[in-house]
Short mmCIF file of C-alpha atoms in Angstrom, two decimals:
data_model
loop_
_atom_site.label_atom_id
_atom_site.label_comp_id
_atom_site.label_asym_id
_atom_site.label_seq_id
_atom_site.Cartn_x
_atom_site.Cartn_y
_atom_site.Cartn_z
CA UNK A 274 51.18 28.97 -43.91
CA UNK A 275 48.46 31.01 -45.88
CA UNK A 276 50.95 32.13 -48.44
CA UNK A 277 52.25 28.63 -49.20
CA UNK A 278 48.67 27.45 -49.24
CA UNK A 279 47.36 31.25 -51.87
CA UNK A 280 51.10 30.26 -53.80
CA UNK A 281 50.43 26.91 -54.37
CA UNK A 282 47.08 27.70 -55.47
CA UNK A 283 47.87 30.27 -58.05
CA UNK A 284 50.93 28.00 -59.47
CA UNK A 285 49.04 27.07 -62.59
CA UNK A 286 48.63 30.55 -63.49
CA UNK A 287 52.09 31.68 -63.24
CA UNK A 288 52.61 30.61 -67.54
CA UNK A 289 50.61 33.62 -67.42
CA UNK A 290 51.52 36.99 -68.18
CA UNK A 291 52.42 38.13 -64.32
CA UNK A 292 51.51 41.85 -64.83
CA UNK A 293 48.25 42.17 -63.08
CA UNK A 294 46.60 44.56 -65.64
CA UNK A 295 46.68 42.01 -68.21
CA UNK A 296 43.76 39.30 -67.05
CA UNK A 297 41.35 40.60 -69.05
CA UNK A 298 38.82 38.47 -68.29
CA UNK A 299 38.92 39.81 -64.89
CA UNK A 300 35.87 41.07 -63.09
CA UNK A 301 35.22 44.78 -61.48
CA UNK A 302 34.54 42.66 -58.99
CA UNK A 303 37.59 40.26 -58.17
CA UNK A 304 39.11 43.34 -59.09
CA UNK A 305 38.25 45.51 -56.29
CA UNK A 306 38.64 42.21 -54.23
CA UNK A 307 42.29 42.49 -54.36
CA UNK A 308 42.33 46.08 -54.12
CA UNK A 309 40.18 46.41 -51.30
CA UNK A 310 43.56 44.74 -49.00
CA UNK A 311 46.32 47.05 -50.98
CA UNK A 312 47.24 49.95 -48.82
CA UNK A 313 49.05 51.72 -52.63
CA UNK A 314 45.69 51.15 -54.01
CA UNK A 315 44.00 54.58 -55.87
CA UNK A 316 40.30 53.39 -54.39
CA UNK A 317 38.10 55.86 -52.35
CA UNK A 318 36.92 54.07 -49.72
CA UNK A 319 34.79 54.58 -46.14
CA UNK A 320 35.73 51.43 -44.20
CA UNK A 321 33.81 50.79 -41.44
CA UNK A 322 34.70 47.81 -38.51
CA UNK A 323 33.25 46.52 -35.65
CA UNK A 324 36.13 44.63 -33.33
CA UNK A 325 34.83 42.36 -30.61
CA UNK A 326 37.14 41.25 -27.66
CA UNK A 327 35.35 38.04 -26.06
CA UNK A 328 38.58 37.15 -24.11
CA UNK A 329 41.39 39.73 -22.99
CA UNK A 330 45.22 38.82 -21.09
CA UNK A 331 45.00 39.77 -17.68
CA UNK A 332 41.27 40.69 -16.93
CA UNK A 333 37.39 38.56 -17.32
CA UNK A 334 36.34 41.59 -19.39
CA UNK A 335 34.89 41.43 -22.75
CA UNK A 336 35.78 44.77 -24.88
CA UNK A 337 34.75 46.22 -28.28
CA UNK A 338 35.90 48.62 -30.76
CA UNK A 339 34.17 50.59 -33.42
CA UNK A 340 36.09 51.45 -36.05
CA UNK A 341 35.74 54.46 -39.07
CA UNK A 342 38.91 54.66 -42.01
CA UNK A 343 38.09 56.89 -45.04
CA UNK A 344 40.92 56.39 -47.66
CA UNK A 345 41.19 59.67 -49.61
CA UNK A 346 43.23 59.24 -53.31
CA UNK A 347 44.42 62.65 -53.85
CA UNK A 348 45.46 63.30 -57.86
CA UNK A 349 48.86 65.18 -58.78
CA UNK A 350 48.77 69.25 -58.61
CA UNK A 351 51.11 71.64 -59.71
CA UNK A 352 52.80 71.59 -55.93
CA UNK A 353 53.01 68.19 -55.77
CA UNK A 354 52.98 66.00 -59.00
CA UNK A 355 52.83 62.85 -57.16
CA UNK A 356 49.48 60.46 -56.42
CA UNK A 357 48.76 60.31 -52.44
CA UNK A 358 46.91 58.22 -50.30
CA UNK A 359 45.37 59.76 -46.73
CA UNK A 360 43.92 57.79 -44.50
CA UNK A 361 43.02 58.81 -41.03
CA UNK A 362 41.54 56.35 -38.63
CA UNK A 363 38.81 57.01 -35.99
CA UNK A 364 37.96 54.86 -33.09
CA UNK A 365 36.08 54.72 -30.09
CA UNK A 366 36.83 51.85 -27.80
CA UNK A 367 35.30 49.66 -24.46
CA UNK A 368 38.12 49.01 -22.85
CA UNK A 369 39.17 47.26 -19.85
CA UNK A 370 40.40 48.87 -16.74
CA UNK A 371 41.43 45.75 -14.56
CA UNK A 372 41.73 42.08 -13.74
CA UNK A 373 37.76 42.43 -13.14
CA UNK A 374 34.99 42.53 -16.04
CA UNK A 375 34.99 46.84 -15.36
CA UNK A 376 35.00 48.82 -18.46
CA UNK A 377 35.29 52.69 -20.02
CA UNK A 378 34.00 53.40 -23.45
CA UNK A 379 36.40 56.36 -24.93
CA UNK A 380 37.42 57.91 -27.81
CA UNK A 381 40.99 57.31 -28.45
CA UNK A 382 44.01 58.78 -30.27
CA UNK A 383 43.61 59.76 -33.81
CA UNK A 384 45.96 58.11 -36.34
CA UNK A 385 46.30 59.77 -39.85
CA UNK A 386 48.78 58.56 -42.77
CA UNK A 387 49.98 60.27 -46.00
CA UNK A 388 51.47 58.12 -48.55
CA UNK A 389 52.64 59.38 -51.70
CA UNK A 390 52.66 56.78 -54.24
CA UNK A 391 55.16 56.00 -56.91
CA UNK A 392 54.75 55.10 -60.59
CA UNK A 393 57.89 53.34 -60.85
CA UNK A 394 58.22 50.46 -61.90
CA UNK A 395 54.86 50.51 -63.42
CA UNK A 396 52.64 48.66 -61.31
CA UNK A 397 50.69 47.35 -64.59
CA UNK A 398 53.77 45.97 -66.28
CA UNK A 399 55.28 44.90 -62.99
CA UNK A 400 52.58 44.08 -60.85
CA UNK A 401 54.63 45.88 -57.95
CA UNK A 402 53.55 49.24 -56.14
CA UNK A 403 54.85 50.95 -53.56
CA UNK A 404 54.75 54.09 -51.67
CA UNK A 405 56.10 56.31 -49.19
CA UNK A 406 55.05 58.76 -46.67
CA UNK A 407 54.24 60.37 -42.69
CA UNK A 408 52.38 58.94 -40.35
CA UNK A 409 50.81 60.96 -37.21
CA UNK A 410 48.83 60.31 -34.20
CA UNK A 411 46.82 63.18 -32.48
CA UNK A 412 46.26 63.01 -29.19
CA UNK A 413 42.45 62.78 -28.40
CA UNK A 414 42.16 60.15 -25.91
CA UNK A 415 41.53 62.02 -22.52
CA UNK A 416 42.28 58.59 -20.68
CA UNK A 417 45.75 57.12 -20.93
CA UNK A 418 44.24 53.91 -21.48
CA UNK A 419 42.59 55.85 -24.95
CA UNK A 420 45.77 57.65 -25.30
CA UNK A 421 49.21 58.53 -25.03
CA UNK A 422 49.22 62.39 -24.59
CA UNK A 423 51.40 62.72 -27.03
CA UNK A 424 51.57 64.42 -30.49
CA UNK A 425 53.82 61.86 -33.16
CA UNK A 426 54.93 61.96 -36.42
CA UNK A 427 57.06 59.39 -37.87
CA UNK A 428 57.80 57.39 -41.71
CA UNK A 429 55.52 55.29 -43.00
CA UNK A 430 55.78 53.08 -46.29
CA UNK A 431 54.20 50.03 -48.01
CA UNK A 432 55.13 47.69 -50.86
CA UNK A 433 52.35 45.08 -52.66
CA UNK A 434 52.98 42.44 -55.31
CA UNK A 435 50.25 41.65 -57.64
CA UNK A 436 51.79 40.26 -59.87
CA UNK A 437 50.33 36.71 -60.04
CA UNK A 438 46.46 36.69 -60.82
CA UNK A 439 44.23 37.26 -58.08
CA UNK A 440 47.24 36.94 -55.39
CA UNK A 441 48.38 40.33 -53.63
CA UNK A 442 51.17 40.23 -50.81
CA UNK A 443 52.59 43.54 -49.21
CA UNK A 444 52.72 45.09 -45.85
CA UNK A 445 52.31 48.75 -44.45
CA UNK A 446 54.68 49.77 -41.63
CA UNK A 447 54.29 52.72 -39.36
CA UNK A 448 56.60 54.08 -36.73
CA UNK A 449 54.96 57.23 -34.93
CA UNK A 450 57.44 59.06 -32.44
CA UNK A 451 56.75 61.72 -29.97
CA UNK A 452 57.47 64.87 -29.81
CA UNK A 453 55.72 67.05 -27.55
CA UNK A 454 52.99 66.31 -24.99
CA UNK A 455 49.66 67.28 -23.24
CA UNK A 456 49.96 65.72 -19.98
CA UNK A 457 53.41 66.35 -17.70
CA UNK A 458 52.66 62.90 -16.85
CA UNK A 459 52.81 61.57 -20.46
CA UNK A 460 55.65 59.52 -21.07
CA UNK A 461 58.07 59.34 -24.94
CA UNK A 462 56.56 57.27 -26.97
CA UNK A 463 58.41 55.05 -30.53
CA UNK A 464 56.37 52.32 -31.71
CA UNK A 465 57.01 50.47 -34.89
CA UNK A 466 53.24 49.15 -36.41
CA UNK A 467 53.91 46.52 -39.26
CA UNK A 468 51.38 44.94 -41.03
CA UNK A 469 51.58 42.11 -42.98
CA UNK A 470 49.06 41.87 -45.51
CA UNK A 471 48.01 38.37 -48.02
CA UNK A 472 44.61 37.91 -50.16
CA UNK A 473 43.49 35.82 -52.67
CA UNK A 474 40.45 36.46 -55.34
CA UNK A 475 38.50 33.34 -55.74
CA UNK A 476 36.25 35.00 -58.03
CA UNK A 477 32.61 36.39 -58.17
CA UNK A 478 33.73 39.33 -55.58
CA UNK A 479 35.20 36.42 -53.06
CA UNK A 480 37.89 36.72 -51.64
CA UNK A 481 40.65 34.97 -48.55
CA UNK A 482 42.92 37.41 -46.38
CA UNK A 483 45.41 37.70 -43.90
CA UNK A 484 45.90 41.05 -43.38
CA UNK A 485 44.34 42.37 -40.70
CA UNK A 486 46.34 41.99 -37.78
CA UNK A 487 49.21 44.71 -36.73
CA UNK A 488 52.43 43.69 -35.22
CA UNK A 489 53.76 46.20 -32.67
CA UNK A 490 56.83 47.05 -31.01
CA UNK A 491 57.31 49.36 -28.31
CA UNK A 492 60.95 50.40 -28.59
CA UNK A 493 61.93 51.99 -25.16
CA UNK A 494 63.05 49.60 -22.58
CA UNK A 495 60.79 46.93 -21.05
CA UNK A 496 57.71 48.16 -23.53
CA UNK A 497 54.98 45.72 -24.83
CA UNK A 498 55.38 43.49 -28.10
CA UNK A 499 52.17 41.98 -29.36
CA UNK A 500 52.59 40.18 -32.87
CA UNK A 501 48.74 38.53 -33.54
CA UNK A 502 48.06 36.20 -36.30
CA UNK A 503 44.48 36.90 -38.66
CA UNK A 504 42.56 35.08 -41.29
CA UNK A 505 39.31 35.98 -42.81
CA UNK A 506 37.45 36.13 -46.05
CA UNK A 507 34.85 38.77 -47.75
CA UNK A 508 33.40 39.56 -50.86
CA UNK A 509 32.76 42.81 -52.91
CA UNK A 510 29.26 43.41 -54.27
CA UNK A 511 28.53 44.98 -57.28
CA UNK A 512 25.36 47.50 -56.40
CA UNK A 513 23.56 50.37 -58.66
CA UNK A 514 25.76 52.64 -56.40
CA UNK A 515 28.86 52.83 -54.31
CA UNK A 516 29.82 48.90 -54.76
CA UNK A 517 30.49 47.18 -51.04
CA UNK A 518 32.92 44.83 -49.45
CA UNK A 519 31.54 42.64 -46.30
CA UNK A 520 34.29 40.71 -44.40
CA UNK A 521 34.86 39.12 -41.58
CA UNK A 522 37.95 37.76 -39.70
CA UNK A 523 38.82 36.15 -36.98
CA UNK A 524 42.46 37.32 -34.62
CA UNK A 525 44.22 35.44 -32.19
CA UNK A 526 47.87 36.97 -30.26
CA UNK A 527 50.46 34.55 -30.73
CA UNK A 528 52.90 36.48 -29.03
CA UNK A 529 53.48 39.00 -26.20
CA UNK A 530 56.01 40.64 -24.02
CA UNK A 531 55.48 43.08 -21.25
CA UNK A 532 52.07 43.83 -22.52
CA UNK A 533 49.24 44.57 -19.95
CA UNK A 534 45.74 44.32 -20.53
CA UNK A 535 45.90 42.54 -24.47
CA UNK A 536 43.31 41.23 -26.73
CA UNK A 537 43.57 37.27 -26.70
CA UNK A 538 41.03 36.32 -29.97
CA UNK A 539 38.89 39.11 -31.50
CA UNK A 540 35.99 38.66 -33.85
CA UNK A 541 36.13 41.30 -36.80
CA UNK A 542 33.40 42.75 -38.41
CA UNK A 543 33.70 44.80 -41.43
CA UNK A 544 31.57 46.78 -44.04
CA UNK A 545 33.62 49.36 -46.77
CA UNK A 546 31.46 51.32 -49.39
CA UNK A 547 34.03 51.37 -52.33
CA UNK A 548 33.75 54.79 -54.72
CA UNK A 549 35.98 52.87 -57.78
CA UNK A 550 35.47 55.90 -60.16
CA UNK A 551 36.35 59.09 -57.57
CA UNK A 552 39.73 60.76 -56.63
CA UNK A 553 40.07 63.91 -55.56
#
């Protein structure tokens, strides 16, 4: 529904030139607002999210998440003449252990993806971007509600349009596999993580989204499927330093299968100091 609504809207603007390099009149500021949402985007950024849980499936217990994502742009080198995006992800998380309102606060697994970006077709004629790359999780969750025991690697890839002004569309997909454990009790794990991702500059650093919810699927036999649903809306802020993007957004799980213990709505709260001129 959000696209047709963000489509609609930018209709009068598709007479335009559709390669997004050429609004000139565009600010640093709706600039970064689109980029801020692009997962091919060359933007050093420190994300930081706070994820509140007021209502779970299958327990009374209210759970949070705190959330830290540096994305690292890493330049071409002799070994590897190719742009790359890392971005590991850090969390430590309340979660709930039953039907009751009990609760553990642990660190969990560490996920980390490499995407190596391509310069074909160029995204500033085309408007289109796209990358390719690993994805790992490290197993640092002692509990196996914070973790799998399980060291994965698997592809990873995303694809963005931005080729109509202020409008990106894309989505990032992940699908980690195991491949040797730290627990005898740990059991394989292949889940596909696919993340569909729409925004919308409305200008003066404001922005719409719907992009931060993560559809997963559990491939082994009788193994969860969540797909939640996510709107929200920020702006960037143009400061005498780092520039900053405040959002917030709000999550609800339209569907689920097998799942246990799932988040029904969460609240998300979201600060990311943007570094627009650095790349290592």
């Amino acid at each position: 529904m959000l696209a047709f609504v963000l489509l609609a809207i930018s209709g009068s603007a598709r007479g335009q030139n559709l390669a997004a390099g050429s609004v000139g009149a565009e600010s640093e500021e709706d600039r970064l607002a689109t980029e801020v949402n692009d997962p091919t985007a060359i933007l050093m950024q420190l994300k930081l999210q706070d994820l509140y849980t007021p209502q779970n499936f299958k327990s009374s217990a209210q759970t949070n998440t705190i959330q830290i994502r540096p994305v690292i742009p890493i330049q071409p080198f002799a070994l590897l003449p190719i742009e790359q995006i890392v971005r590991p992800t850090f969390r430590v998380k309340t979660l709930a252990t039953s039907q009751t309102s009990s609760t553990i606060t642990e660190f969990t697994d560490m996920g980390l993806f490499d995407l190596f970006v391509s310069n074909w077709p160029d995204p500033k004629e085309t408007g289109f971007g796209w990358g390719v790359g690993p994805t790992f999780v490290f197993p640092t969750g002692r509990d196996p509600q914070a973790g799998n025991h399980a060291w994965q690697v698997g592809p990873a890839s995303a694809a963005v349009y931005r080729g109509i002004p202020h409008l990106m569309v894309g989505f990032l997909f992940q699908n980690p596999i195991s491949f040797a454990y730290t627990n005898s009790r740990a059991t394989p794990q292949s889940q596909m993580k696919f993340q569909p991702l729409i925004s919308y500059a409305l200008g003066r650093g404001w922005y719409v989204k719907s992009s931060d919810a993560t559809w997963t699927v559990n491939w082994r036999h009788n193994t969860s499927t969540t797909l939640p649903i996510s709107f929200g809306f920020g702006r960037v802020w143009k400061l005498a330093g780092p520039e900053v993007d405040t959002w917030v957004s709000g999550q609800w799980t339209a569907y689920r299968q097998f799942a246990s213990i799932t988040p029904k709505y969460t609240l998300r709260f979201g600060v990311t100091l943007l570094f627009p001129n650095v790349e290592l």
